Short mmCIF file of C-alpha atoms in Angstrom, two decimals:
data_model
loop_
_atom_site.label_atom_id
_atom_site.label_comp_id
_atom_site.label_asym_id
_atom_site.label_seq_id
_atom_site.Cartn_x
_atom_site.Cartn_y
_atom_site.Cartn_z
CA MET A 29 59.99 -29.05 12.62
CA ASP A 30 63.48 -30.49 12.18
CA GLU A 31 64.02 -33.93 13.65
CA VAL A 32 66.98 -34.88 15.80
CA LYS A 33 69.16 -37.40 13.98
CA VAL A 34 71.80 -39.43 15.78
CA VAL A 35 74.79 -39.46 13.45
CA VAL A 36 77.06 -41.53 15.69
CA ALA A 37 76.94 -42.43 19.36
CA HIS A 38 79.09 -44.51 21.68
CA SER A 39 80.49 -44.27 25.19
CA GLU A 40 83.11 -41.64 24.29
CA ARG A 41 81.16 -39.20 22.15
CA ALA A 42 77.94 -38.57 20.26
CA THR A 43 77.05 -36.43 17.26
CA LEU A 44 73.50 -35.21 16.67
CA ARG A 45 72.08 -33.35 13.68
CA VAL A 46 69.22 -30.89 13.92
CA GLY A 47 68.53 -29.32 10.53
CA ASP A 48 71.78 -27.77 9.35
CA VAL A 49 73.40 -27.80 12.79
CA PHE A 50 75.55 -30.59 14.21
CA LEU A 51 75.98 -30.94 17.96
CA LYS A 52 79.06 -32.87 19.06
CA VAL A 53 79.00 -34.05 22.65
CA ASP A 54 82.34 -35.35 23.89
CA ALA A 55 83.40 -36.69 27.27
CA ASP A 56 86.91 -35.40 26.56
CA GLN A 57 86.92 -31.60 26.36
CA ALA A 58 90.43 -31.70 24.87
CA ARG A 59 89.05 -33.29 21.69
CA ILE A 60 86.64 -30.40 21.22
CA ASP A 61 89.43 -27.88 21.82
CA VAL A 62 91.65 -29.61 19.25
CA GLU A 63 88.83 -29.70 16.71
CA VAL A 64 88.18 -25.96 16.97
CA GLU A 65 91.86 -25.03 16.82
CA ALA A 66 92.58 -27.37 13.91
CA MET A 67 89.70 -26.02 11.83
CA ALA A 68 90.96 -22.49 12.43
CA LEU A 69 94.44 -23.39 11.19
CA ALA A 70 93.68 -25.81 8.34
CA PRO A 71 94.05 -24.27 4.84
CA VAL A 72 91.11 -26.29 3.47
CA PRO A 73 87.32 -25.82 3.68
CA THR A 74 86.02 -26.67 7.17
CA PRO A 75 82.67 -26.29 8.95
CA GLU A 76 81.71 -23.00 10.58
CA VAL A 77 81.88 -23.12 14.38
CA LEU A 78 78.59 -21.73 15.71
CA TRP A 79 79.34 -21.99 19.41
CA ARG A 80 80.95 -24.21 22.00
CA LYS A 81 80.39 -24.86 25.66
CA PRO A 82 81.97 -27.43 27.97
CA SER A 83 81.59 -30.86 26.34
CA VAL A 84 79.47 -29.56 23.43
CA LEU A 85 80.43 -28.09 20.05
CA ALA A 86 77.92 -26.74 17.53
CA ILE A 87 78.98 -26.53 13.90
CA ALA A 88 77.18 -25.77 10.67
CA ALA A 89 76.68 -28.40 8.00
CA VAL A 90 79.00 -28.11 5.00
CA PRO A 91 77.53 -28.07 1.49
CA GLY A 92 77.72 -31.07 -0.79
CA THR A 93 77.74 -34.77 0.05
CA ALA A 94 80.27 -37.14 1.57
CA LEU A 95 82.69 -38.57 -0.98
CA GLY A 96 81.62 -42.05 0.08
CA HIS A 97 81.21 -44.50 2.93
CA LEU A 98 83.25 -47.48 4.07
CA GLY A 99 81.65 -50.69 2.82
CA GLU A 100 79.81 -48.99 -0.05
CA PRO A 101 80.93 -48.18 -3.60
CA SER A 102 81.65 -44.50 -4.12
CA THR A 103 79.70 -42.78 -6.91
CA ALA A 104 82.06 -39.79 -6.93
CA SER A 105 84.02 -39.11 -10.10
CA PRO A 106 87.76 -39.73 -10.47
CA ALA A 107 88.14 -35.94 -10.62
CA ALA A 108 86.47 -35.61 -7.22
CA TRP A 109 88.84 -38.15 -5.71
CA ALA A 110 91.76 -36.28 -7.29
CA ALA A 111 90.46 -32.98 -5.90
CA ALA A 112 90.37 -34.58 -2.47
CA GLY A 113 93.98 -35.70 -2.95
CA ALA A 114 94.97 -32.12 -3.80
CA ALA A 115 93.21 -30.78 -0.68
CA ILE A 116 94.98 -33.37 1.48
CA ARG A 117 98.34 -32.32 0.01
CA GLN A 118 97.50 -28.67 0.80
CA LEU A 119 96.82 -29.65 4.41
CA HIS A 120 100.00 -31.70 4.72
CA GLU A 121 102.12 -28.82 3.39
CA ALA A 122 100.64 -26.27 5.82
CA PRO A 123 102.63 -25.04 8.84
CA LEU A 124 102.57 -27.59 11.64
CA PRO A 125 100.06 -27.07 14.44
CA PRO A 126 101.78 -26.57 17.81
CA TRP A 127 100.53 -29.88 19.23
CA VAL A 128 101.15 -33.55 18.51
CA GLY A 129 98.18 -35.42 17.06
CA ARG A 130 96.32 -37.78 19.35
CA ARG A 131 97.15 -40.65 17.00
CA ARG A 132 100.81 -39.60 16.71
CA ARG A 133 102.76 -42.47 18.21
CA GLY A 134 106.37 -43.37 17.57
CA PRO A 135 107.33 -46.69 15.97
CA ASP A 136 108.30 -48.33 19.27
CA GLU A 137 105.01 -47.39 20.93
CA LEU A 138 103.08 -48.59 17.89
CA VAL A 139 104.87 -51.94 17.93
CA THR A 140 103.89 -52.50 21.55
CA GLU A 141 100.27 -51.53 20.94
CA LEU A 142 100.00 -53.54 17.73
CA ASP A 143 101.52 -56.71 19.16
CA GLY A 144 99.24 -56.54 22.19
CA GLU A 145 96.19 -56.01 20.01
CA CYS A 146 97.11 -58.87 17.68
CA GLU A 147 97.40 -61.20 20.66
CA LEU A 148 93.97 -60.15 21.94
CA LEU A 149 92.36 -60.60 18.52
CA VAL A 150 93.53 -64.22 18.42
CA THR A 151 93.12 -65.22 22.09
CA ASN A 152 89.60 -63.72 22.21
CA GLY A 153 88.62 -65.57 19.04
CA ILE A 154 87.80 -62.39 17.11
CA LEU A 155 90.04 -63.14 14.12
CA PRO A 156 91.91 -66.28 12.98
CA ALA A 157 95.62 -66.44 13.71
CA ASP A 158 96.73 -66.71 10.07
CA LEU A 159 94.82 -63.54 9.12
CA VAL A 160 96.34 -61.62 12.02
CA THR A 161 99.86 -62.94 11.40
CA ARG A 162 99.83 -62.06 7.71
CA ASN A 163 98.57 -58.53 8.30
CA ARG A 164 101.01 -58.01 11.16
CA GLN A 165 103.76 -58.77 8.61
CA VAL A 166 102.29 -56.29 6.11
CA ALA A 167 101.94 -53.65 8.84
CA GLU A 168 105.67 -53.75 9.52
CA ALA A 169 106.34 -51.28 6.69
CA ALA A 170 104.42 -48.55 8.52
CA LEU A 171 106.56 -48.91 11.64
CA ARG A 172 109.26 -46.45 10.63
CA PRO A 173 110.20 -42.86 11.50
CA TRP A 174 108.33 -40.19 9.52
CA THR A 175 108.53 -36.46 9.03
CA PRO A 176 105.58 -34.84 10.85
CA ALA A 177 102.92 -33.14 8.72
CA PHE A 178 99.72 -31.25 9.55
CA ALA A 179 97.56 -34.37 9.64
CA HIS A 180 93.80 -34.75 10.01
CA GLY A 181 94.27 -37.97 11.97
CA ASP A 182 90.90 -39.57 11.13
CA LEU A 183 90.47 -38.81 7.44
CA GLN A 184 87.72 -41.29 6.58
CA ILE A 185 85.96 -40.66 3.27
CA ASP A 186 82.78 -39.86 5.22
CA HIS A 187 84.64 -36.78 6.48
CA VAL A 188 85.35 -35.28 3.04
CA PHE A 189 82.46 -33.52 1.29
CA VAL A 190 82.29 -32.65 -2.39
CA ASP A 191 79.95 -30.85 -4.77
CA GLY A 192 80.59 -32.25 -8.21
CA ASP A 193 84.37 -32.30 -8.53
CA GLU A 194 85.03 -29.66 -5.85
CA VAL A 195 85.88 -30.29 -2.21
CA THR A 196 83.42 -28.25 -0.12
CA GLY A 197 84.42 -29.26 3.38
CA ILE A 198 86.42 -31.60 5.59
CA ILE A 199 84.89 -32.41 8.98
CA ASP A 200 85.72 -34.14 12.29
CA TRP A 201 89.11 -32.69 13.29
CA SER A 202 89.32 -33.97 16.87
CA GLU A 203 92.31 -36.22 16.07
CA ALA A 204 94.25 -33.56 14.14
CA GLY A 205 97.82 -32.51 14.86
CA GLN A 206 101.35 -33.37 13.86
CA GLY A 207 101.26 -36.86 12.33
CA ASP A 208 102.15 -39.14 9.43
CA ALA A 209 100.90 -37.89 6.06
CA LEU A 210 100.70 -41.45 4.72
CA TYR A 211 98.43 -42.44 7.60
CA ASP A 212 95.95 -39.82 6.38
CA LEU A 213 96.16 -41.12 2.81
CA ALA A 214 95.73 -44.70 3.98
CA THR A 215 92.74 -43.85 6.18
CA PHE A 216 91.16 -41.95 3.31
CA THR A 217 91.48 -44.87 0.87
CA LEU A 218 90.76 -47.68 3.36
CA GLY A 219 88.35 -50.09 1.67
CA HIS A 220 88.48 -48.02 -1.54
CA GLN A 221 91.86 -48.99 -2.92
CA GLU A 222 90.47 -48.75 -6.47
CA HIS A 223 90.55 -44.95 -6.05
CA LEU A 224 94.11 -44.75 -4.71
CA ASP A 225 95.62 -43.85 -8.10
CA ASP A 226 93.18 -40.92 -8.48
CA VAL A 227 93.98 -39.68 -4.98
CA ILE A 228 97.73 -39.90 -5.56
CA ALA A 229 97.36 -38.12 -8.92
CA GLY A 230 95.65 -35.22 -7.15
CA TYR A 231 98.13 -35.36 -4.27
CA GLY A 232 100.80 -34.62 -6.82
CA THR A 233 103.87 -36.34 -5.47
CA VAL A 234 105.33 -39.83 -5.25
CA VAL A 235 104.33 -41.75 -2.13
CA ASP A 236 105.39 -45.14 -0.80
CA LEU A 237 102.46 -47.41 -1.65
CA ASP A 238 103.82 -50.22 0.53
CA VAL A 239 103.53 -47.92 3.54
CA ILE A 240 99.94 -47.01 2.64
CA ARG A 241 99.07 -50.70 2.35
CA ALA A 242 100.81 -51.29 5.66
CA TRP A 243 98.69 -48.60 7.32
CA TRP A 244 95.56 -50.28 5.91
CA SER A 245 96.52 -53.44 7.77
CA LEU A 246 97.71 -51.65 10.89
CA ARG A 247 94.67 -49.40 11.23
CA SER A 248 92.33 -52.35 10.69
CA LEU A 249 94.12 -54.57 13.21
CA LEU A 250 93.98 -51.82 15.83
CA GLY A 251 90.36 -50.98 15.07
CA VAL A 252 88.49 -54.30 14.85
CA ARG A 253 88.15 -55.04 18.57
CA TRP A 254 87.22 -51.44 19.44
CA LEU A 255 84.56 -51.42 16.73
CA VAL A 256 83.05 -54.70 17.95
CA GLU A 257 83.00 -53.49 21.56
CA HIS A 258 81.32 -50.20 20.61
CA GLY A 259 78.51 -51.65 18.53
CA PHE A 260 79.97 -51.31 15.03
CA ASP A 261 80.45 -54.11 12.51
CA PRO A 262 83.95 -54.42 11.04
CA PHE A 263 82.85 -57.73 9.47
CA ALA A 264 80.39 -55.98 7.12
CA PRO A 265 81.23 -56.31 3.42
CA GLY A 266 84.02 -53.96 2.36
CA CYS A 267 84.92 -52.99 5.92
CA GLU A 268 87.98 -53.62 8.10
CA VAL A 269 87.96 -57.42 8.12
CA ASP A 270 87.61 -57.53 4.34
CA VAL A 271 90.55 -55.10 4.14
CA LEU A 272 92.58 -57.58 6.19
CA ARG A 273 91.43 -60.53 4.06
CA ALA A 274 92.55 -58.71 0.91
CA ARG A 275 96.15 -58.96 2.13
CA MET A 276 96.06 -62.80 2.20
#
């Protein structure tokens, strides 16, 4: 008999696996609706939707294995990373979905959020002031207007599956919508900057590396406190705090 495995669980949502079926339970029905619509529109491999009911989405497992995990070395080949870059480019060039991504915020709104978060990180003693100040400076390059693309919105490497050098599926689309293409690329390579050249080679066009590095800092600064408060460890080797330290 298949066991029930808790993939991730916190106060906002939980994902369970039973055999080859994933059950996503979300307090926000809109996230489930976005996930289903985005997977239907995305021109890349996505999981099969088995059924959905209020607050619950059932999807089939995709073949292959995750490209890697934050905080762990990836054993995937350079060709697999390049294939992922090509799939991301295909997504970004697709027709825009008719909604704005949940993480799509303009530069002014981001500045307000970022400055407030940096203050909390220091006043609450979560991170030292010099680390926050330096990364806030680096993050400045991401605070600019951008042309909207069909963005995944939470493109962690755990969400991209490969079999050999072929992308077999991209999962977890609840943050998808119109967004910044470079935010996707930065999220995908967060903590794995050694694979950035392979990803960009597969992506097939020139990108602003300073903006990608800025998004590494910005995403990490915005994420550390949330991760701590929800039972995750951004201080683990190779994770968000190490990403911030690498900018010093």
